[in-house]
Coordinates of C-alpha atoms and ligand atoms in Angstrom, one line a residue:
Chain A
X1 CA 82.8 -70.1 -33.9
X2 CA 85.9 -69.6 -31.9
X3 CA 84.9 -66.6 -29.8
X4 CA 86.1 -67.3 -26.3
X5 CA 83.9 -65.0 -24.3
X6 CA 80.8 -66.1 -26.2
X7 CA 81.7 -69.8 -25.5
X8 CA 82.3 -68.9 -21.9
X9 CA 78.9 -67.3 -21.6
X10 CA 77.2 -70.4 -23.1
X11 CA 79.1 -72.7 -20.8
X12 CA 78.1 -70.6 -17.7
X13 CA 74.5 -70.6 -18.8
X14 CA 74.5 -74.4 -19.2
X15 CA 75.2 -74.7 -15.4
X16 CA 71.6 -73.4 -14.8
X17 CA 69.2 -76.3 -14.0
X18 CA 67.2 -77.4 -17.0
X19 CA 69.4 -75.6 -19.5
X20 CA 71.1 -77.6 -22.2
X21 CA 73.5 -76.6 -25.0
X22 CA 70.8 -75.3 -27.4
X23 CA 68.9 -73.3 -24.7
X24 CA 72.2 -71.8 -23.5
X25 CA 73.1 -70.8 -27.0
X26 CA 69.7 -69.2 -27.6
X27 CA 69.9 -67.3 -24.3
X28 CA 73.4 -66.1 -25.0
X29 CA 72.5 -64.9 -28.6
X30 CA 69.3 -63.3 -27.3
X31 CA 71.2 -61.3 -24.5
X32 CA 74.0 -60.2 -26.9
X33 CA 71.7 -59.3 -29.8
X34 CA 68.6 -57.9 -28.1
X35 CA 69.1 -57.4 -24.3
X36 CA 72.6 -56.3 -23.2
X37 CA 70.9 -54.3 -20.6
X38 CA 69.3 -57.5 -19.3
X39 CA 72.6 -59.2 -19.3
X40 CA 74.2 -56.5 -17.2
X41 CA 71.3 -56.6 -14.8
X42 CA 71.5 -60.3 -14.4
X43 CA 75.3 -60.1 -13.8
X44 CA 74.6 -57.5 -11.1
X45 CA 71.7 -59.4 -9.5
X46 CA 73.8 -62.6 -9.3
X47 CA 76.6 -60.7 -7.6
X48 CA 74.3 -58.9 -5.2
X49 CA 72.4 -62.1 -4.3
X50 CA 75.4 -64.3 -3.8
X51 CA 76.8 -61.6 -1.4
X52 CA 73.6 -60.7 0.4
X53 CA 71.6 -63.9 0.7
X54 CA 72.3 -66.3 3.6
X55 CA 70.4 -68.8 5.5
X56 CA 68.1 -67.9 8.4
X57 CA 69.7 -69.1 11.7
X58 CA 66.4 -70.5 12.9
X59 CA 64.6 -72.0 9.9
X60 CA 67.3 -72.1 7.2
X61 CA 65.3 -70.3 4.5
X62 CA 67.0 -67.7 2.4
X63 CA 67.3 -64.3 4.0
X64 CA 69.4 -61.2 4.1
X65 CA 69.3 -60.9 7.9
X66 CA 70.4 -63.3 10.7
X67 CA 66.6 -64.1 11.1
X68 CA 64.1 -64.2 8.4
X69 CA 60.9 -62.1 8.5
X70 CA 58.7 -65.1 9.5
X71 CA 61.0 -66.2 12.4
X72 CA 61.2 -62.6 13.6
X73 CA 57.4 -62.2 13.7
X74 CA 56.2 -62.3 17.3
X75 CA 52.6 -62.9 16.0
X76 CA 53.4 -66.4 14.8
X77 CA 52.6 -69.4 17.0
X78 CA 56.0 -70.7 18.2
X79 CA 54.3 -74.0 19.4
X80 CA 53.9 -75.3 15.8
X81 CA 56.8 -76.0 13.4
X82 CA 56.0 -76.9 9.8
X83 CA 58.8 -78.7 7.9
X84 CA 59.0 -78.0 4.1
X85 CA 61.5 -78.9 1.4
X86 CA 62.0 -75.4 -0.1
X87 CA 61.2 -71.7 0.2
X88 CA 58.8 -72.2 -2.8
X89 CA 56.8 -74.8 -0.7
X90 CA 56.8 -72.4 2.3
X91 CA 55.4 -69.7 0.1
X92 CA 52.7 -72.0 -1.1
X93 CA 51.7 -72.8 2.5
X94 CA 51.7 -69.1 3.4
X95 CA 49.4 -68.4 0.4
X96 CA 46.9 -70.9 1.6
X97 CA 46.3 -68.6 4.6
X98 CA 45.7 -71.5 7.0
X99 CA 48.9 -71.7 9.0
X100 CA 50.1 -69.3 11.7
X101 CA 53.1 -71.2 13.2
X102 CA 56.7 -71.2 12.3
X103 CA 58.7 -73.1 9.6
X104 CA 61.8 -75.2 9.1
X105 CA 63.0 -75.3 5.5
X106 CA 65.1 -78.4 4.7
X107 CA 66.5 -76.9 1.4
X108 CA 66.2 -80.3 -0.2
X109 CA 64.9 -83.8 0.6
X110 CA 66.5 -87.2 1.0
X111 CA 67.6 -88.6 -2.4
X112 CA 70.1 -91.5 -2.0
X113 CA 70.5 -91.8 -5.8
X114 CA 71.8 -88.2 -6.0
X115 CA 73.9 -88.7 -2.9
X116 CA 71.7 -86.4 -0.7
X117 CA 71.6 -87.8 2.8
X118 CA 70.4 -86.8 6.2
X119 CA 73.2 -84.4 6.9
X120 CA 72.6 -82.5 3.6
X121 CA 69.0 -81.7 4.5
X122 CA 70.0 -80.4 8.0
X123 CA 68.4 -83.1 10.2
X124 CA 70.6 -82.2 13.2
X125 CA 69.7 -78.5 13.1
X126 CA 66.0 -79.5 12.8
X127 CA 66.2 -81.8 15.8
X128 CA 67.9 -79.0 17.8
X129 CA 65.2 -76.5 16.6
X130 CA 62.3 -78.9 17.5
X131 CA 63.7 -79.5 21.0
X132 CA 63.7 -75.8 22.0
X133 CA 61.1 -76.5 24.8
X134 CA 58.5 -74.4 23.1
X135 CA 57.6 -76.4 20.0
X136 CA 54.8 -78.9 20.7
X137 CA 53.9 -80.1 17.3
X138 CA 56.0 -80.7 14.2
X139 CA 54.0 -80.8 11.0
X140 CA 55.8 -82.7 8.2
X141 CA 55.0 -81.0 4.9
X142 CA 57.5 -82.5 2.6
X143 CA 56.2 -83.3 -0.9
X144 CA 54.2 -86.5 -1.7
X145 CA 56.7 -87.7 -4.2
X146 CA 58.5 -91.0 -3.2
X147 CA 61.5 -88.9 -2.0
X148 CA 59.3 -86.5 -0.1
X149 CA 57.5 -89.4 1.6
X150 CA 60.8 -91.1 2.5
X151 CA 62.1 -87.9 4.0
X152 CA 58.9 -87.5 6.1
X153 CA 59.2 -91.0 7.3
X154 CA 62.8 -90.7 8.4
X155 CA 62.2 -87.3 10.0
X156 CA 59.1 -88.6 11.9
X157 CA 61.2 -91.5 13.4
X158 CA 63.9 -89.1 14.6
X159 CA 61.5 -86.4 15.9
X160 CA 59.2 -88.9 17.8
X161 CA 62.1 -89.7 20.1
X162 CA 62.5 -86.0 21.2
X163 CA 60.9 -84.6 24.3
X164 CA 58.5 -81.7 23.9
X165 CA 57.8 -78.9 26.5
X166 CA 57.6 -80.2 30.1
X167 CA 59.0 -83.6 29.0
X168 CA 55.9 -84.7 27.1
X169 CA 56.7 -86.2 23.7
X170 CA 56.5 -84.0 20.6
X171 CA 53.5 -84.5 18.5
X172 CA 54.6 -85.3 14.9
X173 CA 52.0 -84.9 12.2
X174 CA 51.9 -85.2 8.4
X175 CA 49.9 -83.2 5.9
X176 CA 46.7 -85.1 5.0
X177 CA 46.7 -87.0 1.7
X178 CA 44.5 -84.4 0.1
X179 CA 47.6 -83.5 -1.9
X180 CA 47.6 -85.5 -5.1
X181 CA 50.2 -88.3 -4.9
X182 CA 53.3 -87.7 -7.0
X183 CA 52.9 -84.0 -7.2
X184 CA 55.1 -81.2 -5.9
X185 CA 53.6 -79.0 -3.1
X186 CA 54.2 -75.7 -4.8
X187 CA 52.0 -76.6 -7.7
X188 CA 49.0 -77.6 -5.6
X189 CA 45.9 -75.4 -5.6
X190 CA 45.2 -73.4 -2.5
X191 CA 42.0 -75.0 -1.3
X192 CA 43.5 -78.5 -1.6
X193 CA 46.4 -77.3 0.4
X194 CA 44.2 -75.7 3.1
X195 CA 42.2 -79.0 3.3
X196 CA 45.3 -81.1 3.6
X197 CA 46.5 -78.8 6.4
X198 CA 43.3 -79.0 8.5
X199 CA 43.2 -82.8 8.0
X200 CA 46.7 -83.5 9.0
X201 CA 47.2 -86.7 10.8
Chain B
X1 CA 59.4 -64.0 1.2
X2 CA 60.4 -60.4 1.1
X3 CA 64.1 -60.8 0.3
X4 CA 64.9 -58.0 -2.1
X5 CA 68.1 -59.4 -3.6
X6 CA 66.5 -62.8 -4.1
X7 CA 63.5 -61.3 -5.8
X8 CA 65.9 -59.2 -8.0
X9 CA 67.7 -62.3 -9.1
X10 CA 64.5 -64.1 -9.9
X11 CA 63.3 -61.1 -12.0
X12 CA 66.6 -60.9 -13.8
X13 CA 66.5 -64.6 -14.7
X14 CA 62.9 -64.2 -16.0
X15 CA 64.3 -62.0 -18.8
X16 CA 66.1 -65.0 -20.3
X17 CA 64.1 -66.4 -23.3
X18 CA 62.0 -69.4 -22.3
X19 CA 62.3 -68.8 -18.6
X20 CA 59.1 -68.2 -16.6
X21 CA 58.5 -67.5 -12.9
X22 CA 58.8 -71.1 -11.7
X23 CA 62.0 -71.8 -13.7
X24 CA 63.6 -68.5 -12.6
X25 CA 62.8 -69.4 -9.0
X26 CA 64.2 -72.9 -9.4
X27 CA 67.4 -71.4 -11.0
X28 CA 67.8 -68.8 -8.2
X29 CA 67.4 -71.4 -5.4
X30 CA 69.7 -73.8 -7.1
X31 CA 72.5 -71.2 -7.6
X32 CA 72.2 -69.9 -4.0
X33 CA 71.9 -73.3 -2.4
X34 CA 74.2 -75.5 -4.5
X35 CA 76.3 -73.5 -6.9
X36 CA 77.4 -70.0 -5.7
X37 CA 80.6 -70.6 -7.7
X38 CA 78.5 -71.1 -10.8
X39 CA 76.6 -67.9 -10.0
X40 CA 79.8 -65.9 -9.8
X41 CA 81.1 -67.4 -13.0
X42 CA 77.9 -66.6 -14.8
X43 CA 78.0 -63.0 -13.6
X44 CA 81.6 -62.7 -14.8
X45 CA 80.9 -64.4 -18.1
X46 CA 77.9 -62.0 -18.7
X47 CA 80.1 -59.0 -18.1
X48 CA 83.0 -60.2 -20.2
X49 CA 80.8 -61.1 -23.1
X50 CA 78.8 -57.9 -23.1
X51 CA 82.1 -56.0 -23.1
X52 CA 84.0 -58.1 -25.6
X53 CA 81.5 -59.4 -28.1
X54 CA 80.6 -57.2 -31.1
X55 CA 79.4 -57.8 -34.6
X56 CA 81.7 -58.6 -37.5
X57 CA 81.9 -55.6 -39.8
X58 CA 81.6 -57.9 -42.9
X59 CA 79.1 -60.6 -42.0
X60 CA 77.5 -59.3 -38.7
X61 CA 78.1 -62.5 -36.7
X62 CA 79.4 -62.3 -33.2
X63 CA 83.1 -61.7 -32.8
X64 CA 85.7 -60.2 -30.5
X65 CA 87.6 -58.6 -33.4
X66 CA 86.6 -56.2 -36.2
X67 CA 86.5 -59.2 -38.6
X68 CA 85.5 -62.7 -37.6
X69 CA 87.7 -65.7 -38.2
X70 CA 85.7 -66.8 -41.3
X71 CA 85.7 -63.4 -43.0
X72 CA 89.5 -63.1 -42.3
X73 CA 90.2 -66.5 -43.8
X74 CA 91.9 -66.0 -47.3
X75 CA 91.2 -69.6 -48.1
X76 CA 87.4 -69.0 -48.3
X77 CA 85.8 -68.4 -51.8
X78 CA 84.8 -64.7 -51.7
X79 CA 82.6 -65.2 -54.8
X80 CA 79.9 -67.0 -52.8
X81 CA 77.9 -65.4 -50.0
X82 CA 75.5 -67.6 -47.9
X83 CA 72.8 -65.8 -45.9
X84 CA 71.7 -67.4 -42.6
X85 CA 69.5 -66.2 -39.8
X86 CA 71.8 -66.9 -36.9
X87 CA 75.3 -67.9 -35.8
X88 CA 73.8 -71.3 -34.8
X89 CA 72.6 -71.8 -38.4
X90 CA 76.0 -70.8 -39.7
X91 CA 77.7 -73.3 -37.5
X92 CA 75.3 -76.0 -38.8
X93 CA 76.3 -75.2 -42.4
X94 CA 80.0 -75.3 -41.4
X95 CA 79.6 -78.7 -39.8
X96 CA 78.1 -80.1 -43.1
X97 CA 81.6 -79.5 -44.6
X98 CA 80.1 -78.7 -48.1
X99 CA 80.5 -75.0 -48.2
X100 CA 83.8 -73.0 -48.7
X101 CA 82.4 -69.5 -49.4
X102 CA 81.6 -66.6 -47.0
X103 CA 78.6 -65.7 -44.9
X104 CA 76.2 -63.0 -44.0
X105 CA 74.4 -63.5 -40.7
X106 CA 71.0 -61.6 -40.5
X107 CA 70.8 -62.1 -36.7
X108 CA 67.0 -62.5 -37.2
X109 CA 64.4 -62.9 -39.8
X110 CA 61.4 -60.9 -40.9
X111 CA 58.6 -61.2 -38.4
X112 CA 55.9 -58.5 -38.9
X113 CA 53.9 -59.8 -35.9
X114 CA 56.9 -59.2 -33.6
X115 CA 57.7 -55.9 -35.2
X116 CA 60.9 -57.2 -36.9
X117 CA 61.2 -55.5 -40.3
X118 CA 63.8 -55.2 -43.1
X119 CA 65.9 -52.7 -41.2
X120 CA 66.2 -55.0 -38.1
X121 CA 67.7 -57.8 -40.1
X122 CA 70.3 -55.5 -41.8
X123 CA 69.0 -55.7 -45.4
X124 CA 71.0 -52.5 -46.3
X125 CA 74.3 -53.8 -45.0
X126 CA 73.6 -57.1 -46.9
X127 CA 72.9 -55.3 -50.2
X128 CA 76.1 -53.3 -49.8
X129 CA 78.0 -56.4 -48.9
X130 CA 76.7 -58.3 -51.9
X131 CA 77.5 -55.5 -54.3
X132 CA 81.3 -55.5 -53.5
X133 CA 82.1 -56.5 -57.1
X134 CA 83.5 -59.9 -56.0
X135 CA 80.4 -61.7 -54.9
X136 CA 78.8 -63.6 -57.9
X137 CA 76.3 -65.7 -56.1
X138 CA 74.2 -65.1 -53.0
X139 CA 72.8 -68.4 -51.5
X140 CA 69.7 -67.7 -49.3
X141 CA 69.8 -70.2 -46.4
X142 CA 67.2 -68.7 -44.1
X143 CA 65.0 -71.4 -42.4
X144 CA 62.1 -73.1 -44.1
X145 CA 59.6 -71.8 -41.6
X146 CA 57.0 -69.4 -42.9
X147 CA 59.0 -66.5 -41.6
X148 CA 62.3 -67.8 -43.0
X149 CA 60.6 -68.3 -46.4
X150 CA 59.2 -64.8 -46.4
X151 CA 62.6 -63.4 -45.5
X152 CA 64.2 -65.3 -48.4
X153 CA 61.5 -64.1 -50.8
X154 CA 62.0 -60.4 -49.9
X155 CA 65.8 -60.7 -49.9
X156 CA 65.8 -62.4 -53.3
X157 CA 63.8 -59.6 -54.8
X158 CA 66.1 -56.9 -53.5
X159 CA 69.3 -58.9 -54.4
X160 CA 68.2 -59.7 -58.0
X161 CA 68.2 -55.9 -58.8
X162 CA 71.9 -55.6 -57.9
X163 CA 74.8 -55.8 -60.4
X164 CA 77.4 -58.5 -59.9
X165 CA 81.1 -58.4 -61.0
X166 CA 81.5 -56.8 -64.5
X167 CA 77.9 -55.6 -64.5
X168 CA 76.4 -59.0 -64.9
X169 CA 73.4 -59.6 -62.6
X170 CA 74.0 -61.4 -59.3
X171 CA 73.0 -65.0 -59.1
X172 CA 70.6 -65.5 -56.3
X173 CA 69.9 -69.1 -55.2
X174 CA 67.9 -70.8 -52.4
X175 CA 68.8 -74.0 -50.5
X176 CA 67.0 -76.9 -52.0
X177 CA 63.9 -78.1 -50.4
X178 CA 65.7 -81.1 -48.9
X179 CA 65.3 -79.4 -45.6
X180 CA 62.0 -80.5 -44.0
X181 CA 59.4 -77.8 -44.3
X182 CA 58.7 -76.0 -40.9
X183 CA 61.9 -77.0 -39.3
X184 CA 64.8 -74.8 -38.1
X185 CA 68.1 -75.2 -39.9
X186 CA 70.2 -75.8 -36.9
X187 CA 68.4 -79.0 -36.0
X188 CA 68.7 -80.6 -39.5
X189 CA 71.0 -83.6 -39.9
X190 CA 74.3 -83.0 -41.7
X191 CA 73.6 -85.1 -44.8
X192 CA 70.3 -83.5 -45.5
X193 CA 71.9 -80.1 -45.2
X194 CA 74.8 -81.2 -47.6
X195 CA 72.1 -82.4 -50.1
X196 CA 70.1 -79.2 -49.8
X197 CA 73.3 -77.2 -50.4
X198 CA 74.3 -79.1 -53.6
X199 CA 70.8 -79.0 -55.0
X200 CA 70.3 -75.3 -54.5
X201 CA 68.1 -73.7 -57.1
Ligands
ZN1 ZN1 63.6 -68.1 9.6
ZN2 ZN1 82.5 -62.1 -40.5

């Protein structure tokens, strides 16, 4: 099969995470055979999203505005800052209904093997954000995988050296170990997550 | 998270076969966070392919021309016509190196439960193609799954009623059962495939 645009589509689909040659082929055949409308919509959605979606200036999550809806919400308690790895983890905490503070989204976690270091997960913007004079407590809610734990450990060390409001030290806490070890936050059931939040240490 | 263009991208990715909500979310985050260039390329590849890729007028496989490269190849033996479910299956037969005839690609198989009937797999174009007065033998190489076998059975019945060159009946054969039952053709190793081809009955 020497069809250049078909090969190009398969190659482009292979760049998606978790998609190998066989899946990319199946996706390309499916779109061309059964869902050209879906292919057009996906092309359009990719272009719209890459143009419109940026990072929130305060919490780094994805947003179409300078500030995301959560950071713009005056009802949230600005004295608490909860640090998560991803927007999916943030959404999981929101669904638990037991947190009313603000967030900082790392958009990753430390992973020396993949070359992901402190700069890549925005540790400097986090330290700047946490030292705004309003934040009293930083809750570390990275995952309980080995990499998530290492990230929490490194961030805790950096954050504990910061002054909080009025010069008192920042309180740095970690979600309680109600979260099953080795699992990703976004897959945890809501009551476990609520429990882990109230038992934070 | 109420970001419309991000939600739109996740929805569009969910239309890909085998992609659920979690995978679509992971793909969208990955593209926006780490591979905006890949997102642009995928958008471009989708548009190019949906515009350029059509079906070969003779064998129905994907091609950018009226006739695909195989159908245009005067070196191929036009007396043999091998019927496969998909371009991936056709590519597998080609890789076995033991077939020099032409192809007909069904782009599917009978699947009454999914509402895929005879018309959807192009049985009329196949009958027309097989009755061109040159084809002497039709080799049914649909998969050895239940649906592939049913497809072969129905096609064999229809094809056996057709006249071949000079009014003699068409020879209709089936790949030998060297192919493990229940498996898809494209995953079969090359020597098994070559064996099944030479032992066709
Ligand atoms: Zn924000
Ligand atoms: Zn062709």
